[in-house]
Amino acid sequence: MEMKKILLCCGAGMSSGFLAQRTRQAAKKEGIAVSIEARSIADIASYMSSIDILMIGPHYGNELGKFEDMASPYNVPVVVIPQIVYSQLKGDELLKLALETIDESK
């Protein structure tokens, strides 16, 4: 399995940073090769051509269409991170959601 590149985004990248760390731990435990970055919403454009999925914080859910428009030229799926996964830092659930979404988008 080739390494999957996951980009998590929130307002400043702080909250998503904690979730990225938990997700890396879950991937390591499962032996899954992933690259998980946590960045600010302002940084998304510079990553779009090099990621497999964009996952945005639940507080940006109402802007999903805007992010889908940005990602569409790159065939990158965009997912709003479920509130429970985001707030409770459920890295294992985020990893599962990311990998399933990437597989479904191929």
Phi, psi and omega in degrees: 000127179285155182296130176267141181249117184246130176246121176258135181227140171219193184304304183244354181091000183284303181299317180293336177296318178294319179293322177299318179299315179296324180290321175300318179298317179296318180295318179297316179300323182272354182071032182257130180276110177221153171246121183237118179247146175241123184221167175287152176305325181296340184266357188305312187305323183286348180256344192305323184282353186237014182242161177261338180202145173247125179240121185252151179300150183300334180288353175254009181304326181288352178251016183308315181303320179298316181289325176296322177297320178294322186276335186307314180299340182257002183056040180258122176289150179238132181230137171276125180293126179303140183307317183295322178293317182293309186287332181257009176051050182274082183299323180295320180289323178295317179301313180300313180298316181298311183294320178297318181293318178299313180299318181291335184275352182280000000 
